[in-house]
Coordinates of C-alpha atoms and ligand atoms in Angstrom, one line a residue:
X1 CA 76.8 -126.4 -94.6
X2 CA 74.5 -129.8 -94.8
X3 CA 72.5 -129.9 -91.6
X4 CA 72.9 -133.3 -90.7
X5 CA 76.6 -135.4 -90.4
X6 CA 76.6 -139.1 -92.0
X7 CA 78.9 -140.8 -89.4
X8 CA 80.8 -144.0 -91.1
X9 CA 82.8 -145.9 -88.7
X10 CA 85.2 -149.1 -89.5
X11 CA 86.2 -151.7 -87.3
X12 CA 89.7 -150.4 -85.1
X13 CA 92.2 -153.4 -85.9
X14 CA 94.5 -155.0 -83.8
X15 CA 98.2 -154.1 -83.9
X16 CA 99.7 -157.3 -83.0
X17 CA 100.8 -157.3 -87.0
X18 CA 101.3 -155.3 -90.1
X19 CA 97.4 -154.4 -92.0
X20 CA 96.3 -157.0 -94.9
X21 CA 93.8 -156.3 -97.8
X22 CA 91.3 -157.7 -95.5
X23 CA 91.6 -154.7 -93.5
X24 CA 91.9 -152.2 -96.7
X25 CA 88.8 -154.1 -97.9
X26 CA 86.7 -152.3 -95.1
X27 CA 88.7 -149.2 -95.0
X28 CA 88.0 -148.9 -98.7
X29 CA 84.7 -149.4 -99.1
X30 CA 84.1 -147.0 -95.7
X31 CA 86.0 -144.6 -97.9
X32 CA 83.8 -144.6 -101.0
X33 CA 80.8 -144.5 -99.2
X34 CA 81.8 -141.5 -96.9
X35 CA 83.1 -139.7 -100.3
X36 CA 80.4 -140.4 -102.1
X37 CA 78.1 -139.0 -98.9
X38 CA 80.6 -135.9 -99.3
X39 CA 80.2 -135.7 -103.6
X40 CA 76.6 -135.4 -102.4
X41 CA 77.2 -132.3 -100.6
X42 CA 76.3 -133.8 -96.8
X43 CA 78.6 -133.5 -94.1
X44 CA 80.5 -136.2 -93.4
X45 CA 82.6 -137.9 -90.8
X46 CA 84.8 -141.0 -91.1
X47 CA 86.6 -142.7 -88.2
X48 CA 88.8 -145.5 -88.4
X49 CA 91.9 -146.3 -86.4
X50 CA 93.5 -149.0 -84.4
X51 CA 93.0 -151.4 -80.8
X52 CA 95.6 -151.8 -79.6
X53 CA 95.3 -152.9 -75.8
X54 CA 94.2 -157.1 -75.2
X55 CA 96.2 -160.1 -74.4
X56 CA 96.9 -160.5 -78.3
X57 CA 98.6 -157.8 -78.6
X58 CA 100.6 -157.9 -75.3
X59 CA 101.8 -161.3 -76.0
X60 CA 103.1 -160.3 -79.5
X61 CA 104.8 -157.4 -77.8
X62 CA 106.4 -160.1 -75.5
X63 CA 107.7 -161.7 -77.8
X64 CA 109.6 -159.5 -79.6
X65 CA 110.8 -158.6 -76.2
X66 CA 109.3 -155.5 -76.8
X67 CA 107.2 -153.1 -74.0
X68 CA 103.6 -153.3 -75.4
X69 CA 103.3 -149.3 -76.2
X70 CA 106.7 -149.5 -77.9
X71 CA 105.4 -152.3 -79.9
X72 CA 102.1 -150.8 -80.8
X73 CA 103.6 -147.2 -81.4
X74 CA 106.3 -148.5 -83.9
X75 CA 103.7 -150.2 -85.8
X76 CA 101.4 -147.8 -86.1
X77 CA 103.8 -145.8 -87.2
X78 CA 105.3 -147.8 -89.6
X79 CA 102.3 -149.9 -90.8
X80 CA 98.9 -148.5 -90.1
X81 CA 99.3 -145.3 -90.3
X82 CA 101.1 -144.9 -93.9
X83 CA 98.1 -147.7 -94.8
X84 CA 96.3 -144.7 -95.0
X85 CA 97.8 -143.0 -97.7
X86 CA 98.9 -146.3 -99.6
X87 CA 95.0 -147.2 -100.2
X88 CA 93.4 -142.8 -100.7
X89 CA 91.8 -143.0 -97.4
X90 CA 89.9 -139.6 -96.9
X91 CA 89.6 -140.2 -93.2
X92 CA 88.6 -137.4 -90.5
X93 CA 89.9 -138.7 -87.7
X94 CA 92.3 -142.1 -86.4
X95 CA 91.8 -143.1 -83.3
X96 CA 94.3 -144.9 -80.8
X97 CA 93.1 -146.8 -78.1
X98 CA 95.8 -146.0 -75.9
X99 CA 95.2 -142.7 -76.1
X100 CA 94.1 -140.3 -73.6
X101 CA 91.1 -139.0 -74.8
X102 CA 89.7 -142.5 -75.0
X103 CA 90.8 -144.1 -71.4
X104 CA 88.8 -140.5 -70.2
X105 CA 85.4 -141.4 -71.6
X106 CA 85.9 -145.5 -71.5
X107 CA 86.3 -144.4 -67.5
X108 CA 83.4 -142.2 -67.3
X109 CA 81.1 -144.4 -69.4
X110 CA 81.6 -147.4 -67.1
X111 CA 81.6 -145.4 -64.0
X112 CA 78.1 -144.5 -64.8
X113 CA 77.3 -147.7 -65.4
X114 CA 78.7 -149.1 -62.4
X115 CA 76.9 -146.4 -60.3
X116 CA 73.8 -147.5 -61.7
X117 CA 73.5 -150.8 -60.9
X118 CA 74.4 -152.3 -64.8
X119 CA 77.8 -153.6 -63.0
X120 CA 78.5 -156.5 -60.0
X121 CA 81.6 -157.7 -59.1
X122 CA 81.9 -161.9 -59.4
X123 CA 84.1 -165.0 -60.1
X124 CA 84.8 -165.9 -63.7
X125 CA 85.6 -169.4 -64.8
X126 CA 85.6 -170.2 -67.8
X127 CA 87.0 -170.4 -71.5
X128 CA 89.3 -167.5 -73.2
X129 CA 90.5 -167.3 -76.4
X130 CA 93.2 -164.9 -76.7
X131 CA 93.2 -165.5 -80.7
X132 CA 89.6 -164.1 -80.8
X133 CA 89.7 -162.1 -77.5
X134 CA 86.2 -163.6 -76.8
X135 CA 85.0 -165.5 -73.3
X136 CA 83.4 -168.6 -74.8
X137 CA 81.3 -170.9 -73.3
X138 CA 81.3 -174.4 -72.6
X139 CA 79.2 -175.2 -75.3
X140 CA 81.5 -173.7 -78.4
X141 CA 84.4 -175.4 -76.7
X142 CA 85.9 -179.0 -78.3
X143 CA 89.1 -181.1 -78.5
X144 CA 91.6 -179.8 -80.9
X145 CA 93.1 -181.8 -83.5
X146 CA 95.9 -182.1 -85.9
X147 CA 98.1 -178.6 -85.0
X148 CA 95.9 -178.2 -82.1
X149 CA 95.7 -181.8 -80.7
X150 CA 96.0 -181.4 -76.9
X151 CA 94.5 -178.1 -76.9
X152 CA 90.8 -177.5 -76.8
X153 CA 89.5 -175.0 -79.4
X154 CA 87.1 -172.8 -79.6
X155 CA 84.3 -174.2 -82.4
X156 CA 83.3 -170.7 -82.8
X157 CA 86.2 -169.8 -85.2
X158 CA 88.7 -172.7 -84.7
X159 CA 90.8 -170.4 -82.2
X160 CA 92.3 -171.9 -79.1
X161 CA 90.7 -171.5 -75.9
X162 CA 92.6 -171.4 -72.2
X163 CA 90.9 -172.1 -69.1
X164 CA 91.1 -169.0 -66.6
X165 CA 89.3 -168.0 -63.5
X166 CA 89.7 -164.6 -62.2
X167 CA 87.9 -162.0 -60.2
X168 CA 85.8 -159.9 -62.8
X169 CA 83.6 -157.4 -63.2
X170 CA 80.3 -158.2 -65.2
X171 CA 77.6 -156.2 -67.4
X172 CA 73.7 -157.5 -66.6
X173 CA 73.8 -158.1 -70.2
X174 CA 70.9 -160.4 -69.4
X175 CA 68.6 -157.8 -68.7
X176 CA 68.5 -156.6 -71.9
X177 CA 67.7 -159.9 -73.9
X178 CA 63.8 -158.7 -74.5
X179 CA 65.0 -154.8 -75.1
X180 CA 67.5 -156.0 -77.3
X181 CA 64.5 -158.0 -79.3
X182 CA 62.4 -155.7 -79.2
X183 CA 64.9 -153.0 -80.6
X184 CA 65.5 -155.4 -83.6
X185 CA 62.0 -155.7 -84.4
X186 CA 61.7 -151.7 -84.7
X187 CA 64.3 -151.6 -86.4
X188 CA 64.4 -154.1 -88.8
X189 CA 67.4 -152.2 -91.2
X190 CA 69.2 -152.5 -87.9
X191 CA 72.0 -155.2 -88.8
X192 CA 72.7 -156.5 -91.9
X193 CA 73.0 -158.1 -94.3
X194 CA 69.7 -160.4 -93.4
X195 CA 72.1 -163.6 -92.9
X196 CA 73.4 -161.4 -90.1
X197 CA 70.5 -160.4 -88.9
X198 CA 69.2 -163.6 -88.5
X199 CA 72.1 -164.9 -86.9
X200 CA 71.9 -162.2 -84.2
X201 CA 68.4 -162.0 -83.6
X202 CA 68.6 -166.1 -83.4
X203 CA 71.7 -165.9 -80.5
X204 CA 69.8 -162.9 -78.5
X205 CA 66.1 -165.1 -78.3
X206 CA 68.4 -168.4 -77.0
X207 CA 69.3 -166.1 -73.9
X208 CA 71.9 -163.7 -72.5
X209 CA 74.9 -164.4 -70.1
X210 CA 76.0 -161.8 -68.1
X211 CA 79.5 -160.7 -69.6
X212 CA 82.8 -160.1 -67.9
X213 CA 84.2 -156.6 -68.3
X214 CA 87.5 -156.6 -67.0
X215 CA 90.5 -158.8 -66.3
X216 CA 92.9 -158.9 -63.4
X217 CA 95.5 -161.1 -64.5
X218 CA 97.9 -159.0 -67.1
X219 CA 98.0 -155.0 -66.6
X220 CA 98.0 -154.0 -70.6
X221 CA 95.2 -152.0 -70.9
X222 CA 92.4 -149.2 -69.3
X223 CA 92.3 -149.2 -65.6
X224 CA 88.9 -149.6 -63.4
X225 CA 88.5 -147.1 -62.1
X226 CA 86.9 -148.3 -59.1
X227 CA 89.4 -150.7 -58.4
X228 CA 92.8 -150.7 -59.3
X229 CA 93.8 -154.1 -59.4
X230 CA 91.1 -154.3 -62.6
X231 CA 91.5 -153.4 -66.2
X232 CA 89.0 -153.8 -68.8
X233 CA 88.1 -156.3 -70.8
X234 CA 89.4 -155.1 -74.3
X235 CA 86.2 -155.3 -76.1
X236 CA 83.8 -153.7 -73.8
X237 CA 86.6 -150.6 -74.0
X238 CA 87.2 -150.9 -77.6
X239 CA 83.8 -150.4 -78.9
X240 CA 83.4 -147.6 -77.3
X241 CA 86.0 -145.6 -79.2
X242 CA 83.2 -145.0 -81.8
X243 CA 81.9 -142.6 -79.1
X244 CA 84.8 -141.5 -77.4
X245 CA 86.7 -140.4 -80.7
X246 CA 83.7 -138.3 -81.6
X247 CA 83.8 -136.3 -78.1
X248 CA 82.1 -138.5 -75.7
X249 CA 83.5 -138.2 -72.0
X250 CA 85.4 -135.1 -73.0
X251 CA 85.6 -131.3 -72.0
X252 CA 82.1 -128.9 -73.1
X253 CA 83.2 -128.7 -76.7
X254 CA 84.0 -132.4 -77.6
X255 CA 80.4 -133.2 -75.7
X256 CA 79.1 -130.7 -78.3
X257 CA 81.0 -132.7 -81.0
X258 CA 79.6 -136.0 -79.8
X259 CA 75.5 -134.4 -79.7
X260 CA 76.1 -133.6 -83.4
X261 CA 77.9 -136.4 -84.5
X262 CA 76.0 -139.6 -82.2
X263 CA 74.5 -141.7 -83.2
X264 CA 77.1 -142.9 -85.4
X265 CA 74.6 -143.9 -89.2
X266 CA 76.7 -147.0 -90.1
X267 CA 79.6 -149.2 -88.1
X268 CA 80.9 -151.2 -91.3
X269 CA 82.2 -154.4 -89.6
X270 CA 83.3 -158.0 -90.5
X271 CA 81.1 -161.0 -89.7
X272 CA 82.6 -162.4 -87.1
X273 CA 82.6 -159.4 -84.9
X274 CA 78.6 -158.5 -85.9
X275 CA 77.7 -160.1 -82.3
X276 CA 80.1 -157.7 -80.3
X277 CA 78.7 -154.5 -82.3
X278 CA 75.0 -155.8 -82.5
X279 CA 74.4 -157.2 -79.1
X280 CA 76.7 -155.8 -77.0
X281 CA 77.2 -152.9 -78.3
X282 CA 73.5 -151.4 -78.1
X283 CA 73.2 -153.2 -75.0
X284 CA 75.7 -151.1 -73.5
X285 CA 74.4 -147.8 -74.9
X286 CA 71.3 -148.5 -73.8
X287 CA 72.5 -149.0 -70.3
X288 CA 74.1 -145.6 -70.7
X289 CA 70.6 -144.0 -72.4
X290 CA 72.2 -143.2 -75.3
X291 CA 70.7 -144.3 -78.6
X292 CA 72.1 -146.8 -80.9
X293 CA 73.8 -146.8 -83.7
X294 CA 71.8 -146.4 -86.6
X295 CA 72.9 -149.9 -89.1
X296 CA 75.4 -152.0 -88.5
X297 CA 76.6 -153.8 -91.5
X298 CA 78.6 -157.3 -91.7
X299 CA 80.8 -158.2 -95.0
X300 CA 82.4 -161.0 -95.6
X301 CA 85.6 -162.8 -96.0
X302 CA 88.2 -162.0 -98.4
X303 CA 89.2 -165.4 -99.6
X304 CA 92.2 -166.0 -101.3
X305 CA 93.1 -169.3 -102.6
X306 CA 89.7 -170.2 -101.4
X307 CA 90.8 -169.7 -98.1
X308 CA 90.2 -167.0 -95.4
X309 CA 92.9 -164.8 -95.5
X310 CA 94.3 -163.8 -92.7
X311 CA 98.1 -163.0 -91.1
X312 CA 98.2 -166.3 -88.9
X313 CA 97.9 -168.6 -92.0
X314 CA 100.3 -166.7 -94.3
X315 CA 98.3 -165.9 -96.9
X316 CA 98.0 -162.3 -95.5
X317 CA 98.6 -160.2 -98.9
X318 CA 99.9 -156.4 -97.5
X319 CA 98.4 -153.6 -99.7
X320 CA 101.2 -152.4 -101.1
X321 CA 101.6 -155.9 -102.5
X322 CA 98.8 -154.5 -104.9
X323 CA 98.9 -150.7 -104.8
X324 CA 102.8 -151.1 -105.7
X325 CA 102.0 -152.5 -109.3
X326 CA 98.4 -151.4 -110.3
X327 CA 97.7 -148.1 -108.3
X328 CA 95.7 -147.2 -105.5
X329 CA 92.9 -146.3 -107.8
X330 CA 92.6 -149.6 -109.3
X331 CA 92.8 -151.1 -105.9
X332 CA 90.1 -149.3 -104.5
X333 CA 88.0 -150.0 -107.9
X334 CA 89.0 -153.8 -107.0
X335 CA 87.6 -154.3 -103.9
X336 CA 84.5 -151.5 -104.6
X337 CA 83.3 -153.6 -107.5
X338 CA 84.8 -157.3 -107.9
X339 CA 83.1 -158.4 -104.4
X340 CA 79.7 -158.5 -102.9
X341 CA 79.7 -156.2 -100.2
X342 CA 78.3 -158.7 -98.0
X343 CA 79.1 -161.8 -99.0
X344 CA 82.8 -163.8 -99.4
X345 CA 84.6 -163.3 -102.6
X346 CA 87.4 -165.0 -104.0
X347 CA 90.2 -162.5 -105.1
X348 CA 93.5 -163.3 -107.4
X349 CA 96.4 -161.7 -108.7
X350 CA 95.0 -162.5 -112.4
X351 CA 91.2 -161.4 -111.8
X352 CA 92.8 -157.6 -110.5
X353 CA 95.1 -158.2 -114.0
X354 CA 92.4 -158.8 -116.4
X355 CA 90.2 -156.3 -114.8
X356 CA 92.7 -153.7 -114.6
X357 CA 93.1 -154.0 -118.1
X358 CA 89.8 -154.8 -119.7
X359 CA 87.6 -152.2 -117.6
X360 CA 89.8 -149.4 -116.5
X361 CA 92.7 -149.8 -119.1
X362 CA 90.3 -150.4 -122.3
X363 CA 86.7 -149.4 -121.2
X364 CA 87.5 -146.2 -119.3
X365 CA 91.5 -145.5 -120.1
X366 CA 90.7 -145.6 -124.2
X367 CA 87.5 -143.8 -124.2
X368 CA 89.3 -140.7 -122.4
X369 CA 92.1 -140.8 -124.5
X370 CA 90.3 -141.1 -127.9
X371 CA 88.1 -138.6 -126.9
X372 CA 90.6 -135.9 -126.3
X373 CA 92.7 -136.8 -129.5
X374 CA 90.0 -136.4 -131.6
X375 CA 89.4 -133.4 -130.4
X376 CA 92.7 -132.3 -131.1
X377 CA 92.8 -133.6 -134.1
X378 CA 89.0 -132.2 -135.9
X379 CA 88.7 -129.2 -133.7
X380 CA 92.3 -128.3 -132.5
X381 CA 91.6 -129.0 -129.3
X382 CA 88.8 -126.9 -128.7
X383 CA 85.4 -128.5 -127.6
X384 CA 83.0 -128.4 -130.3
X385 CA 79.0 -127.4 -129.7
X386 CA 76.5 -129.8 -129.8
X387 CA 74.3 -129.0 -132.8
X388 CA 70.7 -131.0 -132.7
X389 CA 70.5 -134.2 -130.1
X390 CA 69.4 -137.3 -132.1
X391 CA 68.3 -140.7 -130.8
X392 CA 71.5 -142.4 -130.2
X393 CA 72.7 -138.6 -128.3
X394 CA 69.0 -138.6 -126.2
X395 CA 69.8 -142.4 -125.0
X396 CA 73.2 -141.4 -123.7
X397 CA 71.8 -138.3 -121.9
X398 CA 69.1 -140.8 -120.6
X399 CA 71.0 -143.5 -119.3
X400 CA 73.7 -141.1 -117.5
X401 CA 70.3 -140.0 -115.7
X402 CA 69.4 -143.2 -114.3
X403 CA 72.8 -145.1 -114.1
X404 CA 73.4 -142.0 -111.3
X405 CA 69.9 -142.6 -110.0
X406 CA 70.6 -146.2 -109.7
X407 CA 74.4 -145.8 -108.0
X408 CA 73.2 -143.4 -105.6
X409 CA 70.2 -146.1 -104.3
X410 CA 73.1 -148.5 -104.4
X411 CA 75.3 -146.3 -102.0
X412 CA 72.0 -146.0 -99.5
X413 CA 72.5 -150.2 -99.8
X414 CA 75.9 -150.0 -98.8
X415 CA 76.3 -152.4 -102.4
X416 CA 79.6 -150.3 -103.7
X417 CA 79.6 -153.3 -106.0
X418 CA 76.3 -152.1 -107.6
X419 CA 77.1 -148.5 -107.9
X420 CA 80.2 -149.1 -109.5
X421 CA 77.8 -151.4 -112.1
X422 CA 75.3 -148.8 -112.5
X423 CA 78.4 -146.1 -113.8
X424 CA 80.0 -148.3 -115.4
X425 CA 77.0 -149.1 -117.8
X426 CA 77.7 -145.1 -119.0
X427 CA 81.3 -146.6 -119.3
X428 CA 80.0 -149.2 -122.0
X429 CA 77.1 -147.1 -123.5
X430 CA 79.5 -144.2 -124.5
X431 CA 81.8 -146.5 -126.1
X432 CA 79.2 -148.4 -127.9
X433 CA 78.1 -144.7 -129.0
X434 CA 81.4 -144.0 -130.5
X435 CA 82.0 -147.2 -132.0
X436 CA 78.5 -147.3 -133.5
X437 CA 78.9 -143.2 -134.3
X438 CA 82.1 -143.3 -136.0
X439 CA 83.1 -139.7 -135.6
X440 CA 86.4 -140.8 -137.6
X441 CA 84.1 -141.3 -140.4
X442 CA 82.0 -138.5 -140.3
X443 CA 84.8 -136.3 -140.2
X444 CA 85.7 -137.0 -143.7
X445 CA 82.8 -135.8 -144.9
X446 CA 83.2 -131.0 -144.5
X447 CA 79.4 -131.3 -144.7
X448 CA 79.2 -133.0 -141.5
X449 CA 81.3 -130.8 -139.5
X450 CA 78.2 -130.2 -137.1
X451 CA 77.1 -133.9 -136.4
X452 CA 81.3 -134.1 -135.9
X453 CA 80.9 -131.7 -133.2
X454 CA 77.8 -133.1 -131.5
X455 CA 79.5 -136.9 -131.4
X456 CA 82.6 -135.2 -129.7
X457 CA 80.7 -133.0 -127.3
X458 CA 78.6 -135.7 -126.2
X459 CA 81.1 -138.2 -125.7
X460 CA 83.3 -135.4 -123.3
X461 CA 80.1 -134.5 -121.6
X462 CA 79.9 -138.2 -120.9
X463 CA 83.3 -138.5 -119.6
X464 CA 82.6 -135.1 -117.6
X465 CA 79.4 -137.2 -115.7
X466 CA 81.7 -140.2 -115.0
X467 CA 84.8 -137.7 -113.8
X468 CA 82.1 -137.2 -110.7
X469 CA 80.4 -140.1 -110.8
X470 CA 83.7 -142.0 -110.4
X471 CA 85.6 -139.5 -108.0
X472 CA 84.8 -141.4 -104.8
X473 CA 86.1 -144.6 -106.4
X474 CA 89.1 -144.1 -108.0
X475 CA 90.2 -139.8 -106.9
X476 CA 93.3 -139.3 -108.8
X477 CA 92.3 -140.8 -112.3
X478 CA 89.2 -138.7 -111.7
X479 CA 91.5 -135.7 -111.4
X480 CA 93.0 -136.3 -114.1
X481 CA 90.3 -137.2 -116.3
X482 CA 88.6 -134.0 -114.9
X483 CA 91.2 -131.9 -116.4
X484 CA 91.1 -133.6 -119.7
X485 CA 87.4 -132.9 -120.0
X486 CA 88.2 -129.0 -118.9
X487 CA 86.7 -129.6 -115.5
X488 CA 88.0 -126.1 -114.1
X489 CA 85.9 -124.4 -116.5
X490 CA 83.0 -125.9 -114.5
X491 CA 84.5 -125.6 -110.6
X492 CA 86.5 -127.9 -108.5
X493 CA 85.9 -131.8 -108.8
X494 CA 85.3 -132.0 -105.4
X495 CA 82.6 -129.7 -104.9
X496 CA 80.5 -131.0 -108.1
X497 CA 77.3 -132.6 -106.7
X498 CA 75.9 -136.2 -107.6
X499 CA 72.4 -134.6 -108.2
X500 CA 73.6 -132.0 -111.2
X501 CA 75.9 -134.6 -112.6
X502 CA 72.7 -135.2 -115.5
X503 CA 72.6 -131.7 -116.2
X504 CA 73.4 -131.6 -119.8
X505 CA 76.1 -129.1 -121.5
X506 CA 78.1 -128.5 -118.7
X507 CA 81.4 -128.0 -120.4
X508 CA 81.0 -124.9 -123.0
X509 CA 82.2 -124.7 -125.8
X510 CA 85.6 -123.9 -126.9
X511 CA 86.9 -125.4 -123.5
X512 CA 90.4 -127.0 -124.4
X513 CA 90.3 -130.1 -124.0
X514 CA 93.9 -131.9 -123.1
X515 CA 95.8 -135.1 -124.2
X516 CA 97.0 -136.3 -120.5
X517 CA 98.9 -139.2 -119.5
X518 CA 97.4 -142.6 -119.7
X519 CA 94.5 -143.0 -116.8
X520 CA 95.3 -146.5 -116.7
X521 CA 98.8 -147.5 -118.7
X522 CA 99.0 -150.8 -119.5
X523 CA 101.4 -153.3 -117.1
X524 CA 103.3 -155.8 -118.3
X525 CA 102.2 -158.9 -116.1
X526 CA 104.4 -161.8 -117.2
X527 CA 107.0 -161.5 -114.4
X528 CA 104.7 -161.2 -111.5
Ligands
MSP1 N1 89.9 -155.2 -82.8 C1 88.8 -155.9 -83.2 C2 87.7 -155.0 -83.7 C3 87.2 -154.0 -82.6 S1 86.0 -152.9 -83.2 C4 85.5 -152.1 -81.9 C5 89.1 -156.8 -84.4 N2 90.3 -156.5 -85.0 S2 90.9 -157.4 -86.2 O1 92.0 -156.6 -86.6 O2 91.0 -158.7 -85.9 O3 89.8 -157.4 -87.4 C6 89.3 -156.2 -87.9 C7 88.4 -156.5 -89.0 O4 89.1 -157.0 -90.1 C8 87.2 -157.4 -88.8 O5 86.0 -156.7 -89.2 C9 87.5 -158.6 -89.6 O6 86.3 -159.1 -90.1 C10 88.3 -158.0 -90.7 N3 89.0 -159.0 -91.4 C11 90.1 -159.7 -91.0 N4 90.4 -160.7 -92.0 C12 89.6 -160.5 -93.0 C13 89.5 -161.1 -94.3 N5 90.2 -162.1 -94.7 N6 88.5 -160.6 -95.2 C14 87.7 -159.5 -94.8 N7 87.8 -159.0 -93.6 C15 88.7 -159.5 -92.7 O7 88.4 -157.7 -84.6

């Protein structure tokens, strides 16, 4: 067993609506990291789940005329959950935040903050969005227009804003303005990517407000439990599932759980909520003395039609809009490789097409298939040996070395885009080598039967690398793939380590090698 646990968090999403790709997008790229972690032979954990308390959620509940837990229990049901099998997730754990485990250590957490002095009980008056669930302040507040005219809006994010003033409960989050600088300058990895980091370290040095922790004016959510006319605020509770999933606030064993796991090594999170999990966040922790997470790292907006997607403009796009025509492998090799991790991207229905087709269809699909017919067809199926490596077999061998040096830096980036690159560069080189090779040729020749056998082996030990190489991305192909190159000779896909996948002459000889179904059949696009 690894000695150390790489902890991979996403962001827990809202359940006022069915999941979009914008969600899948982090959920995916969570997932290829953590497998990746796990193809390396570390232990890994991966959370994700779902936040379900808030005003935003309530008022959806209300109206549908539904009872907020019945609302958020049917969809989690019906939407989020299966979500998890429509996009391969290998998740260890999905947390709810209306469950019990969580309202136990959200309580205990604030309790000992409260009992410490980091909590004071005051008047709040002031700007709310519910859209955002964010107090903003007077400066980030302006006059609506068009849709919005007669509303004020927050300029934050274009949300609407509605004056409240309650009784609250507030964090000293003030106190911590020069901590919280002086954290980010020893940590300098801390958030990114650097346009992140720059934005947070930029908001923290203009000063600190103290923040309000609970509400007293709707009852949907974790009591105070100092006061029962309080809940809290939904963020200041919903950040802390990343500790309270893991154990934190629970009986002797899940306390064990949360020494080994805390702190988490990545919280993969959207831009727009990089302030809550860089600010806040550590400033709560360190309240509590526990350390802080280890990096926190922003992406950026799906955009489709050049647009944020999102479900309030209705150009939320539902995975299984994708998954249902091109496969949950293609998806995931989508949004691993054809966006920036990072930055915005564009996505369309034609780019996932002509991809589909051109790199997994033709580059990868082919170069399997051709590989095993030939094989069938010159050696009966049989893998032949290599005989002598030349040049062109000694550059393949070569670049399979570095391509898997240079996608496991990439993973350590958190640039899926660039690890999927580095493979795929074996992807091209292998069918350059046949092409340029022409094993069909040098079969016609009984003299050559040995060179034959050395273009064939190579290319399958090839496809054997990129079996591995590719299992975190795309886990069924690779499967299948793996059994085509004779993978069970070798082991189990899953338990093949990133580090030996250079290791040369891993298939012997004489392995059958098997004609499968398509990786990647083509799909006929014109009625889409
Ligand atoms: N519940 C909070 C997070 C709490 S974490 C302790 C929340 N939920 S959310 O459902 O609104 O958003 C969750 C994530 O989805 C955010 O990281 C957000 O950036 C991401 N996305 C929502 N729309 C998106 C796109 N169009 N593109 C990419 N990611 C997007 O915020």
């Amino acid at each position: 067993m690894a000695d150390r646990t790489f902890y991979v968090t996403t962001p827990i999403f809202y359940v006022n609506d069915a999941p979009h790709i914008g969600h899948g997008y982090t959920q995916t790229v969570g997932d290829v990291l953590t497998r990746w972690h796990r193809q390396r032979g570390e232990g890994v954990w991966y959370l994700t789940g779902v936040d379900e308390h808030g005003q935003k959620v309530l008022r959806k509940a209300d109206e549908n005329g539904a009872a907020p837990q019945d609302w958020v229990d049917g969809l989690v049901e019906r939407e989020w959950k299966p979500m998890l099998e429509t996009i391969d997730l290998a998740n260890d754990d999905f947390i709810r935040t209306s469950e019990e485990r969580h309202a136990t250590g959200v309580q205990a957490f604030w309790q000992k903050l409260n009992d410490n002095g980091a909590v004071y009980q005051g008047e709040f008056s002031g700007w709310y969005s519910v859209g955002s669930e964010e107090f903003v302040g007077e400066d980030d507040v302006a006059d609506g227009e068009g849709d919005d005219e007669g509303h004020k809006i927050s300029t934050l994010d274009g949300s609407r804003v509605e004056h409240v003033t309650e009784s609250n409960y507030f964090f000293r989050l003030s106190d911590y303005q020069q901590k919280l600088l002086d954290f980010y300058d020893a940590n300098p990895d801390f958030v990114q990517p650097a346009s992140a980091r720059n934005e947070v370290v930029s908001f923290v040095s203009r000063g600190l407000t103290d923040l309000s922790i609970s509400r007293s004016t709707f009852d949907w959510g974790i009591p105070v439990p100092w006061d029962a006319d309080h809940i809290f605020y939904v963020w200041i509770e919903a950040l802390l599932n990343y500790v309270t999933a893991v154990g934190y606030g629970g009986d002797e064993a899940a306390e064990k759980r949360f020494d080994d796991l805390w702190p988490a090594d990545l919280h993969i999170v959207g831009k727009d909520i990089v302030r809550f999990h860089a600010i806040i966040w550590p400033a709560m922790l360190m309240a509590a003395g526990l350390p802080a997470p280890k990096k926190v790292f922003a992406h950026g907006w799906i955009l489709v039609g050049g647009q944020k997607m999102s479900k309030s403009k209705a150009n939320g796009i539902h995975p299984t809009q994708i998954v249902d025509t091109f496969g949950s492998d293609a998806y995931r090799y989508y949004f691993s490789r054809a966006l920036t991790f990072g930055n915005d991207g564009s996505i369309s229905w034609e780019d996932i097409g002509a991809r589909y087709h051109a790199e997994l269809a033709n580059g990868l699909g082919n170069l399997a298939s051709r590989a095993a017919a030939m094989v069938g067809k010159y050696f009966d199926g049989a893998l032949p040996p290599a005989g002598e490596h030349g040049d062109a077999e000694r550059a393949v061998v070569e670049l399979v070395a570095t391509a898997t040096a240079d996608a496991d830096a990439a993973i350590d980036a958190v640039a899926p885009q660039d690890a999927v690159a580095a493979i795929w560069r074996i992807v091209d080189a292998l069918n350059g080598y046949v092409t340029d090779q022409q094993p069909w040729q040098v079969a016609k020749d009984e003299s050559q039967r040995e060179r034959l056998g050395t273009i064939l082996n190579t290319t399958v030990e090839g496809l054997r690398a990129l079996a591995v190489l590719l299992h975190p991305v795309m886990p069924k192909a690779t499967a299948v793939l793996w059994e085509s190159v004779g993978g069970a000779t070798i082991g189990d896909l899953a338990e093949q380590r990133i580090a030996d996948v250079p290791r040369w002459g891993q298939v012997p000889a004489g392995t059958p090698i098997v004609k499968t179904a398509p990786l990647f059949p083509r799909i006929d696009l014109t009625e889409e």
